[in-house]
PDB file of C-alpha atoms in Angstrom:
ATOM      1  CA  MET A 229       0.000   0.000   0.000  1.00  0.00           C
ATOM      2  CA  THR A 230       2.870   2.362   0.738  1.00  0.00           C
ATOM      3  CA  ALA A 231       4.081   2.336  -2.890  1.00  0.00           C
ATOM      4  CA  GLY A 232       0.605   3.207  -4.120  1.00  0.00           C
ATOM      5  CA  GLU A 233       0.269   5.994  -1.574  1.00  0.00           C
ATOM      6  CA  LEU A 234       3.650   7.419  -2.511  1.00  0.00           C
ATOM      7  CA  ARG A 235       2.730   7.376  -6.194  1.00  0.00           C
ATOM      8  CA  ARG A 236      -0.560   9.188  -5.497  1.00  0.00           C
ATOM      9  CA  ALA A 237       1.177  11.768  -3.313  1.00  0.00           C
ATOM     10  CA  LEU A 238       3.820  12.516  -5.948  1.00  0.00           C
ATOM     11  CA  GLU A 239       1.178  12.777  -8.657  1.00  0.00           C
ATOM     12  CA  PHE A 240      -0.748  15.185  -6.445  1.00  0.00           C
ATOM     13  CA  LEU A 241       2.333  17.382  -5.988  1.00  0.00           C
ATOM     14  CA  ARG A 242       2.579  17.792  -9.751  1.00  0.00           C
ATOM     15  CA  LEU A 243      -1.084  18.757  -9.867  1.00  0.00           C
ATOM     16  CA  ALA A 244      -0.877  21.268  -7.050  1.00  0.00           C
ATOM     17  CA  ASP A 245       2.238  22.767  -5.459  1.00  0.00           C
ATOM     18  CA  ARG A 246       4.642  21.622  -8.209  1.00  0.00           C
ATOM     19  CA  ALA A 247       2.351  22.348 -11.149  1.00  0.00           C
ATOM     20  CA  GLY A 248       3.715  24.142 -14.185  1.00  0.00           C
ATOM     21  CA  ARG A 249       2.030  25.719 -17.188  1.00  0.00           C
ATOM     22  CA  VAL A 250       4.331  24.292 -19.881  1.00  0.00           C
ATOM     23  CA  GLU A 251       6.259  21.035 -20.231  1.00  0.00           C
ATOM     24  CA  ARG A 252       9.130  20.346 -22.629  1.00  0.00           C
ATOM     25  CA  GLU A 253      10.416  16.805 -22.946  1.00  0.00           C
ATOM     26  CA  THR A 254      14.110  16.106 -22.354  1.00  0.00           C
ATOM     27  CA  ARG A 255      16.146  12.936 -22.403  1.00  0.00           C
ATOM     28  CA  PHE A 256      15.771  12.553 -18.619  1.00  0.00           C
ATOM     29  CA  GLY A 257      12.175  13.679 -18.151  1.00  0.00           C
ATOM     30  CA  PRO A 258       9.913  16.719 -18.527  1.00  0.00           C
ATOM     31  CA  LEU A 259      11.151  20.256 -18.016  1.00  0.00           C
ATOM     32  CA  VAL A 260       8.271  21.874 -16.104  1.00  0.00           C
ATOM     33  CA  LEU A 261       7.987  25.613 -16.752  1.00  0.00           C
ATOM     34  CA  THR A 262       5.901  28.551 -15.593  1.00  0.00           C
ATOM     35  CA  PRO A 263       7.156  31.507 -17.646  1.00  0.00           C
ATOM     36  CA  GLU A 264       5.224  34.108 -15.664  1.00  0.00           C
ATOM     37  CA  ARG A 265       6.928  33.000 -12.411  1.00  0.00           C
ATOM     38  CA  PRO A 266      10.549  32.249 -13.400  1.00  0.00           C
ATOM     39  CA  LEU A 267      11.914  32.951  -9.917  1.00  0.00           C
ATOM     40  CA  ARG A 268       9.822  30.252  -8.238  1.00  0.00           C
ATOM     41  CA  TRP A 269      11.979  27.133  -8.398  1.00  0.00           C
ATOM     42  CA  ASP A 270       9.071  24.787  -7.578  1.00  0.00           C
ATOM     43  CA  SER A 271       7.348  26.019 -10.747  1.00  0.00           C
ATOM     44  CA  ASN A 272      10.402  25.604 -12.991  1.00  0.00           C
ATOM     45  CA  TYR A 273      12.346  22.351 -12.709  1.00  0.00           C
ATOM     46  CA  LEU A 274      13.510  19.221 -14.499  1.00  0.00           C
ATOM     47  CA  LEU A 275      11.624  16.175 -13.250  1.00  0.00           C
ATOM     48  CA  VAL A 276      14.185  13.364 -13.463  1.00  0.00           C
ATOM     49  CA  GLU A 277      12.121  10.319 -14.403  1.00  0.00           C
ATOM     50  CA  ARG A 278      14.762   8.463 -16.414  1.00  0.00           C
ATOM     51  CA  PRO A 279      18.191   7.943 -14.821  1.00  0.00           C
ATOM     52  CA  GLY A 280      21.452   8.330 -16.656  1.00  0.00           C
ATOM     53  CA  PRO A 281      25.071   9.383 -16.108  1.00  0.00           C
ATOM     54  CA  THR A 282      25.350  12.385 -13.812  1.00  0.00           C
ATOM     55  CA  ASP A 283      27.551  14.431 -16.139  1.00  0.00           C
ATOM     56  CA  GLU A 284      25.115  13.932 -19.000  1.00  0.00           C
ATOM     57  CA  LEU A 285      22.172  14.934 -16.791  1.00  0.00           C
ATOM     58  CA  VAL A 286      23.973  18.124 -15.739  1.00  0.00           C
ATOM     59  CA  ALA A 287      24.720  18.960 -19.371  1.00  0.00           C
ATOM     60  CA  GLU A 288      21.105  18.356 -20.399  1.00  0.00           C
ATOM     61  CA  ALA A 289      19.839  20.512 -17.518  1.00  0.00           C
ATOM     62  CA  GLU A 290      22.215  23.303 -18.529  1.00  0.00           C
ATOM     63  CA  ARG A 291      20.994  23.189 -22.115  1.00  0.00           C
ATOM     64  CA  ALA A 292      17.289  23.019 -21.251  1.00  0.00           C
ATOM     65  CA  PHE A 293      17.286  25.756 -18.604  1.00  0.00           C
ATOM     66  CA  ALA A 294      19.443  28.043 -20.728  1.00  0.00           C
ATOM     67  CA  GLU A 295      17.073  27.640 -23.673  1.00  0.00           C
ATOM     68  CA  ALA A 296      14.192  28.527 -21.343  1.00  0.00           C
ATOM     69  CA  GLY A 297      16.038  31.680 -20.251  1.00  0.00           C
ATOM     70  CA  LEU A 298      16.122  30.702 -16.581  1.00  0.00           C
ATOM     71  CA  GLY A 299      18.830  31.725 -14.130  1.00  0.00           C
ATOM     72  CA  HIS A 300      18.668  28.590 -11.993  1.00  0.00           C
ATOM     73  CA  ARG A 301      18.800  24.848 -12.617  1.00  0.00           C
ATOM     74  CA  LYS A 302      16.624  22.600 -10.472  1.00  0.00           C
ATOM     75  CA  LEU A 303      16.389  18.810 -10.508  1.00  0.00           C
ATOM     76  CA  SER A 304      13.436  17.109  -8.816  1.00  0.00           C
ATOM     77  CA  VAL A 305      14.124  13.399  -8.318  1.00  0.00           C
ATOM     78  CA  PRO A 306      11.253  11.160  -7.151  1.00  0.00           C
ATOM     79  CA  ASP A 307      13.244   7.916  -7.336  1.00  0.00           C
ATOM     80  CA  GLU A 308      15.139   7.396  -4.096  1.00  0.00           C
ATOM     81  CA  ALA A 309      18.006   5.369  -5.572  1.00  0.00           C
ATOM     82  CA  THR A 310      18.644   7.954  -8.284  1.00  0.00           C
ATOM     83  CA  GLY A 311      18.417  10.776  -5.762  1.00  0.00           C
ATOM     84  CA  ALA A 312      20.915   9.151  -3.416  1.00  0.00           C
ATOM     85  CA  ARG A 313      23.352   8.652  -6.296  1.00  0.00           C
ATOM     86  CA  LEU A 314      23.055  12.266  -7.404  1.00  0.00           C
ATOM     87  CA  TRP A 315      23.501  13.393  -3.790  1.00  0.00           C
ATOM     88  CA  ALA A 316      26.914  11.745  -3.864  1.00  0.00           C
ATOM     89  CA  GLU A 317      27.914  12.590  -7.427  1.00  0.00           C
ATOM     90  CA  LEU A 318      26.728  16.139  -8.173  1.00  0.00           C
ATOM     91  CA  PRO A 319      29.324  18.904  -7.756  1.00  0.00           C
ATOM     92  CA  ALA A 320      29.374  20.666  -4.400  1.00  0.00           C
ATOM     93  CA  ALA A 321      27.910  23.863  -5.909  1.00  0.00           C
ATOM     94  CA  TRP A 322      24.512  22.155  -6.198  1.00  0.00           C
ATOM     95  CA  MET A 323      22.309  22.720  -3.136  1.00  0.00           C
ATOM     96  CA  ARG A 324      20.834  19.461  -1.848  1.00  0.00           C
ATOM     97  CA  GLN A 325      17.592  18.643  -0.030  1.00  0.00           C
ATOM     98  CA  ARG A 326      16.070  15.339   1.067  1.00  0.00           C
ATOM     99  CA  LEU A 327      12.296  15.493   1.446  1.00  0.00           C
ATOM    100  CA  LEU A 328      10.159  13.039   3.385  1.00  0.00           C
ATOM    101  CA  VAL A 329       6.676  12.262   2.100  1.00  0.00           C
ATOM    102  CA  MET A 330       4.696  11.711   5.309  1.00  0.00           C
ATOM    103  CA  VAL A 331       1.188  10.208   5.508  1.00  0.00           C
ATOM    104  CA  ARG A 332      -1.261  10.627   8.372  1.00  0.00           C
ATOM    105  CA  ARG A 333      -1.516   7.218  10.035  1.00  0.00           C
ATOM    106  CA  ARG A 334      -2.159   7.732  13.750  1.00  0.00           C
ATOM    107  CA  PRO A 335      -3.859  10.002  16.260  1.00  0.00           C
ATOM    108  CA  PRO A 336      -1.611  12.747  17.641  1.00  0.00           C
ATOM    109  CA  GLU A 337       0.375  12.126  20.802  1.00  0.00           C
ATOM    110  CA  ARG A 338      -1.424  15.092  22.343  1.00  0.00           C
ATOM    111  CA  GLU A 339      -4.548  16.927  21.200  1.00  0.00           C
ATOM    112  CA  PRO A 340      -4.089  20.694  20.823  1.00  0.00           C
ATOM    113  CA  ASP A 341      -6.940  23.136  21.308  1.00  0.00           C
ATOM    114  CA  LEU A 342      -8.552  23.243  17.864  1.00  0.00           C
ATOM    115  CA  SER A 343     -11.020  25.880  19.013  1.00  0.00           C
ATOM    116  CA  LEU A 344      -8.188  28.370  18.471  1.00  0.00           C
ATOM    117  CA  VAL A 345      -8.273  27.759  14.717  1.00  0.00           C
ATOM    118  CA  GLU A 346     -10.406  29.624  12.208  1.00  0.00           C
ATOM    119  CA  GLU A 347     -10.842  29.073   8.498  1.00  0.00           C
ATOM    120  CA  VAL A 348      -9.797  32.240   6.663  1.00  0.00           C
ATOM    121  CA  ASP A 349      -9.231  33.464   3.123  1.00  0.00           C
ATOM    122  CA  GLU A 350      -5.928  33.496   1.269  1.00  0.00           C
ATOM    123  CA  ALA A 351      -5.550  37.272   1.271  1.00  0.00           C
ATOM    124  CA  SER A 352      -5.583  37.484   5.063  1.00  0.00           C
ATOM    125  CA  LEU A 353      -2.475  35.276   5.267  1.00  0.00           C
ATOM    126  CA  ARG A 354      -0.302  37.210   2.830  1.00  0.00           C
ATOM    127  CA  PRO A 355       1.278  39.512   5.475  1.00  0.00           C
ATOM    128  CA  LEU A 356       2.278  36.546   7.661  1.00  0.00           C
ATOM    129  CA  ARG A 357       3.681  34.660   4.676  1.00  0.00           C
ATOM    130  CA  ALA A 358       5.556  37.728   3.410  1.00  0.00           C
ATOM    131  CA  GLU A 359       7.119  38.235   6.847  1.00  0.00           C
ATOM    132  CA  GLU A 360       8.261  34.606   6.909  1.00  0.00           C
ATOM    133  CA  MET A 361       9.702  34.883   3.392  1.00  0.00           C
ATOM    134  CA  ALA A 362      11.594  38.047   4.384  1.00  0.00           C
ATOM    135  CA  ARG A 363      13.495  35.967   6.947  1.00  0.00           C
ATOM    136  CA  GLN A 364      14.828  33.644   4.253  1.00  0.00           C
ATOM    137  CA  PRO A 365      18.179  34.240   2.503  1.00  0.00           C
ATOM    138  CA  TRP A 366      16.360  35.176  -0.717  1.00  0.00           C
ATOM    139  CA  GLY A 367      13.663  37.198   1.052  1.00  0.00           C
ATOM    140  CA  GLY A 368      15.197  40.563   0.232  1.00  0.00           C
ATOM    141  CA  ASP A 369      14.009  40.327  -3.375  1.00  0.00           C
ATOM    142  CA  PRO A 370      10.430  41.641  -3.515  1.00  0.00           C
ATOM    143  CA  GLU A 371       9.860  40.075  -6.933  1.00  0.00           C
ATOM    144  CA  VAL A 372      10.629  36.598  -5.559  1.00  0.00           C
ATOM    145  CA  VAL A 373       8.132  37.193  -2.750  1.00  0.00           C
ATOM    146  CA  ARG A 374       5.524  38.427  -5.213  1.00  0.00           C
ATOM    147  CA  GLN A 375       5.887  35.381  -7.444  1.00  0.00           C
ATOM    148  CA  LEU A 376       5.668  32.984  -4.496  1.00  0.00           C
ATOM    149  CA  LEU A 377       2.499  34.616  -3.226  1.00  0.00           C
ATOM    150  CA  GLU A 378       1.015  34.665  -6.715  1.00  0.00           C
ATOM    151  CA  ALA A 379       1.675  30.926  -7.088  1.00  0.00           C
ATOM    152  CA  LYS A 380      -0.637  30.270  -4.162  1.00  0.00           C
ATOM    153  CA  ARG A 381      -3.481  32.085  -5.875  1.00  0.00           C
ATOM    154  CA  ALA A 382      -2.764  30.365  -9.179  1.00  0.00           C
ATOM    155  CA  ALA A 383      -2.929  26.894  -7.606  1.00  0.00           C
ATOM    156  CA  THR A 384      -6.632  27.351  -6.913  1.00  0.00           C
ATOM    157  CA  ALA A 385      -7.204  26.758 -10.631  1.00  0.00           C
ATOM    158  CA  THR A 386      -6.210  23.080 -10.307  1.00  0.00           C
ATOM    159  CA  VAL A 387      -7.092  22.105  -6.717  1.00  0.00           C
ATOM    160  CA  GLU A 388      -9.343  23.281  -3.927  1.00  0.00           C
ATOM    161  CA  ILE A 389      -7.343  25.164  -1.293  1.00  0.00           C
ATOM    162  CA  ARG A 390      -8.578  25.956   2.199  1.00  0.00           C
ATOM    163  CA  PHE A 391      -6.727  28.098   4.718  1.00  0.00           C
ATOM    164  CA  PHE A 392      -6.573  27.674   8.506  1.00  0.00           C
ATOM    165  CA  ALA A 393      -5.117  30.109  11.022  1.00  0.00           C
ATOM    166  CA  VAL A 394      -4.784  31.019  14.670  1.00  0.00           C
ATOM    167  CA  LEU A 395      -5.571  34.702  15.175  1.00  0.00           C
ATOM    168  CA  VAL A 396      -4.256  36.876  18.005  1.00  0.00           C
ATOM    169  CA  ASP A 397      -5.895  40.285  18.304  1.00  0.00           C
ATOM    170  CA  GLY A 398      -7.481  39.618  14.919  1.00  0.00           C
ATOM    171  CA  LYS A 399      -4.144  38.997  13.192  1.00  0.00           C
ATOM    172  CA  PRO A 400      -3.045  35.578  11.835  1.00  0.00           C
ATOM    173  CA  VAL A 401       0.035  34.367  13.717  1.00  0.00           C
ATOM    174  CA  SER A 402       0.061  30.724  12.589  1.00  0.00           C
ATOM    175  CA  CYS A 403      -1.387  29.079   9.497  1.00  0.00           C
ATOM    176  CA  ALA A 404      -1.557  25.990   7.313  1.00  0.00           C
ATOM    177  CA  ASP A 405      -3.084  25.303   3.906  1.00  0.00           C
ATOM    178  CA  LEU A 406      -5.087  22.283   2.822  1.00  0.00           C
ATOM    179  CA  TYR A 407      -5.030  21.214  -0.833  1.00  0.00           C
ATOM    180  CA  LEU A 408      -7.833  18.862  -1.935  1.00  0.00           C
ATOM    181  CA  ALA A 409      -8.505  16.953  -5.158  1.00  0.00           C
ATOM    182  CA  GLY A 410      -9.526  13.436  -6.149  1.00  0.00           C
ATOM    183  CA  GLY A 411      -9.652  11.952  -2.665  1.00  0.00           C
ATOM    184  CA  VAL A 412      -6.143  13.189  -1.798  1.00  0.00           C
ATOM    185  CA  ALA A 413      -5.253  16.006   0.605  1.00  0.00           C
ATOM    186  CA  GLN A 414      -1.956  17.763   1.253  1.00  0.00           C
ATOM    187  CA  VAL A 415      -1.168  19.928   4.273  1.00  0.00           C
ATOM    188  CA  GLU A 416       1.173  22.665   3.061  1.00  0.00           C
ATOM    189  CA  ASP A 417       2.905  25.917   4.033  1.00  0.00           C
ATOM    190  CA  VAL A 418       2.788  25.670   7.826  1.00  0.00           C
ATOM    191  CA  VAL A 419       4.005  28.998   9.226  1.00  0.00           C
ATOM    192  CA  THR A 420       4.096  30.456  12.734  1.00  0.00           C
ATOM    193  CA  ALA A 421       5.427  33.912  13.586  1.00  0.00           C
ATOM    194  CA  PRO A 422       8.575  33.550  15.754  1.00  0.00           C
ATOM    195  CA  GLU A 423       7.103  35.412  18.726  1.00  0.00           C
ATOM    196  CA  HIS A 424       4.155  32.989  18.835  1.00  0.00           C
ATOM    197  CA  ARG A 425       6.018  29.700  18.610  1.00  0.00           C
ATOM    198  CA  ASN A 426       6.038  26.941  21.245  1.00  0.00           C
ATOM    199  CA  ARG A 427       2.389  27.561  22.100  1.00  0.00           C
ATOM    200  CA  GLY A 428       0.862  24.671  20.148  1.00  0.00           C
ATOM    201  CA  PHE A 429      -0.422  26.856  17.327  1.00  0.00           C
ATOM    202  CA  ALA A 430       1.310  24.944  14.522  1.00  0.00           C
ATOM    203  CA  SER A 431      -0.075  21.657  15.856  1.00  0.00           C
ATOM    204  CA  ALA A 432      -3.536  23.168  16.000  1.00  0.00           C
ATOM    205  CA  VAL A 433      -3.596  24.484  12.421  1.00  0.00           C
ATOM    206  CA  VAL A 434      -2.168  21.241  11.018  1.00  0.00           C
ATOM    207  CA  LEU A 435      -4.723  19.080  12.831  1.00  0.00           C
ATOM    208  CA  ALA A 436      -7.556  21.433  11.899  1.00  0.00           C
ATOM    209  CA  ALA A 437      -6.561  20.916   8.265  1.00  0.00           C
ATOM    210  CA  VAL A 438      -6.410  17.147   8.814  1.00  0.00           C
ATOM    211  CA  ARG A 439      -9.885  17.186  10.334  1.00  0.00           C
ATOM    212  CA  ALA A 440     -11.225  19.173   7.381  1.00  0.00           C
ATOM    213  CA  ALA A 441      -9.584  16.705   4.973  1.00  0.00           C
ATOM    214  CA  ALA A 442     -11.327  13.795   6.683  1.00  0.00           C
ATOM    215  CA  ALA A 443     -14.655  15.625   6.591  1.00  0.00           C
ATOM    216  CA  ALA A 444     -14.135  16.213   2.848  1.00  0.00           C
ATOM    217  CA  GLY A 445     -13.675  12.469   2.312  1.00  0.00           C
ATOM    218  CA  ALA A 446      -9.926  12.432   1.600  1.00  0.00           C
ATOM    219  CA  GLU A 447      -8.573   8.881   1.562  1.00  0.00           C
ATOM    220  CA  LEU A 448      -4.932   9.970   1.691  1.00  0.00           C
ATOM    221  CA  VAL A 449      -3.649  12.904   3.756  1.00  0.00           C
ATOM    222  CA  PHE A 450       0.030  13.743   3.425  1.00  0.00           C
ATOM    223  CA  LEU A 451       2.633  16.458   3.744  1.00  0.00           C
ATOM    224  CA  VAL A 452       6.239  16.948   2.650  1.00  0.00           C
ATOM    225  CA  ALA A 453       8.965  17.787   5.174  1.00  0.00           C
ATOM    226  CA  ASP A 454      12.690  18.446   5.014  1.00  0.00           C
ATOM    227  CA  GLU A 455      14.387  15.345   6.420  1.00  0.00           C
ATOM    228  CA  ASP A 456      17.161  17.465   7.919  1.00  0.00           C
ATOM    229  CA  ASP A 457      14.963  20.061   9.657  1.00  0.00           C
ATOM    230  CA  TRP A 458      13.048  19.941  12.936  1.00  0.00           C
ATOM    231  CA  PRO A 459       9.396  20.233  11.716  1.00  0.00           C
ATOM    232  CA  GLN A 460       9.360  16.594  10.605  1.00  0.00           C
ATOM    233  CA  GLN A 461       9.625  15.655  14.299  1.00  0.00           C
ATOM    234  CA  LEU A 462       6.519  17.717  15.024  1.00  0.00           C
ATOM    235  CA  TYR A 463       4.644  15.998  12.208  1.00  0.00           C
ATOM    236  CA  ARG A 464       5.584  12.583  13.598  1.00  0.00           C
ATOM    237  CA  ARG A 465       4.054  13.591  16.929  1.00  0.00           C
ATOM    238  CA  LEU A 466       0.910  14.637  15.061  1.00  0.00           C
ATOM    239  CA  GLY A 467       0.513  11.150  13.576  1.00  0.00           C
ATOM    240  CA  PHE A 468       2.353  11.426  10.251  1.00  0.00           C
ATOM    241  CA  ASP A 469       4.729   8.639   9.210  1.00  0.00           C
ATOM    242  CA  PRO A 470       7.292   8.723   6.353  1.00  0.00           C
ATOM    243  CA  ILE A 471       6.478   6.515   3.375  1.00  0.00           C
ATOM    244  CA  GLY A 472       9.219   7.635   1.011  1.00  0.00           C
ATOM    245  CA  ARG A 473      11.942  10.113   0.247  1.00  0.00           C
ATOM    246  CA  THR A 474      12.454  12.415  -2.727  1.00  0.00           C
ATOM    247  CA  TYR A 475      15.420  14.601  -3.596  1.00  0.00           C
ATOM    248  CA  GLU A 476      15.852  18.133  -4.920  1.00  0.00           C
ATOM    249  CA  PHE A 477      18.983  19.784  -6.261  1.00  0.00           C
ATOM    250  CA  VAL A 478      19.360  23.460  -7.192  1.00  0.00           C
ATOM    251  CA  LEU A 479      22.188  25.374  -8.830  1.00  0.00           C
ATOM    252  CA  THR A 480      21.925  29.157  -8.710  1.00  0.00           C
ATOM    253  CA  GLY A 481      23.830  32.064 -10.118  1.00  0.00           C
ATOM    254  CA  GLN A 482      23.580  31.159 -13.802  1.00  0.00           C
ATOM    255  CA  ALA A 483      23.534  33.844 -16.465  1.00  0.00           C
TER     256      ALA A 483
END
């Protein structure tokens, strides 16, 4: 069952958060493009579906991204064996990330107070998201922030998206999104303002989204977490278990 769940989750990612508007076939798999948002890496990447020698993959990525006029090169690798090989073989200049696909299996270790959570609209969460983006290394570029926020609005064309937040003095301080389509649900973009962390708010918004997914009839509820970052430990406590690993590699600074 795990293999089938992983396949459905990865297919859902391509429909929702990793959707593109154009695809161009390459030797190694489709180059997914969104010309109107070139600075969003998750909208412009080479999906490595067919393995091959690492040097030839790098050369093909260079050719394809250059032809598309993009300043970065991103490889998304759903096959774990191929990803592990590239992790070892790609030059050091490529940034590396291992992502866990985690499925909701169990009740949480502790129930947070879900009465704190409200369902809100996308626009009300933009200030919180923009503040979180500003804390990232690339957050000083307002055009990057704009394209990331616009991608959230654009995704509503392919999946249903619902938004959950904890409000303090009427202002969202923690939030999570729920993507829904075809009996599958993804919890995405969990954010809590630094001054409001360690109060159970992130747990509450995630579990409110999970509850809404169940009420909507979702058969599979999943999220994606960085294997080398602390939130995946929180998600384990909330009843999510890893079912697979995917890899992402990004090279920046290209002309």
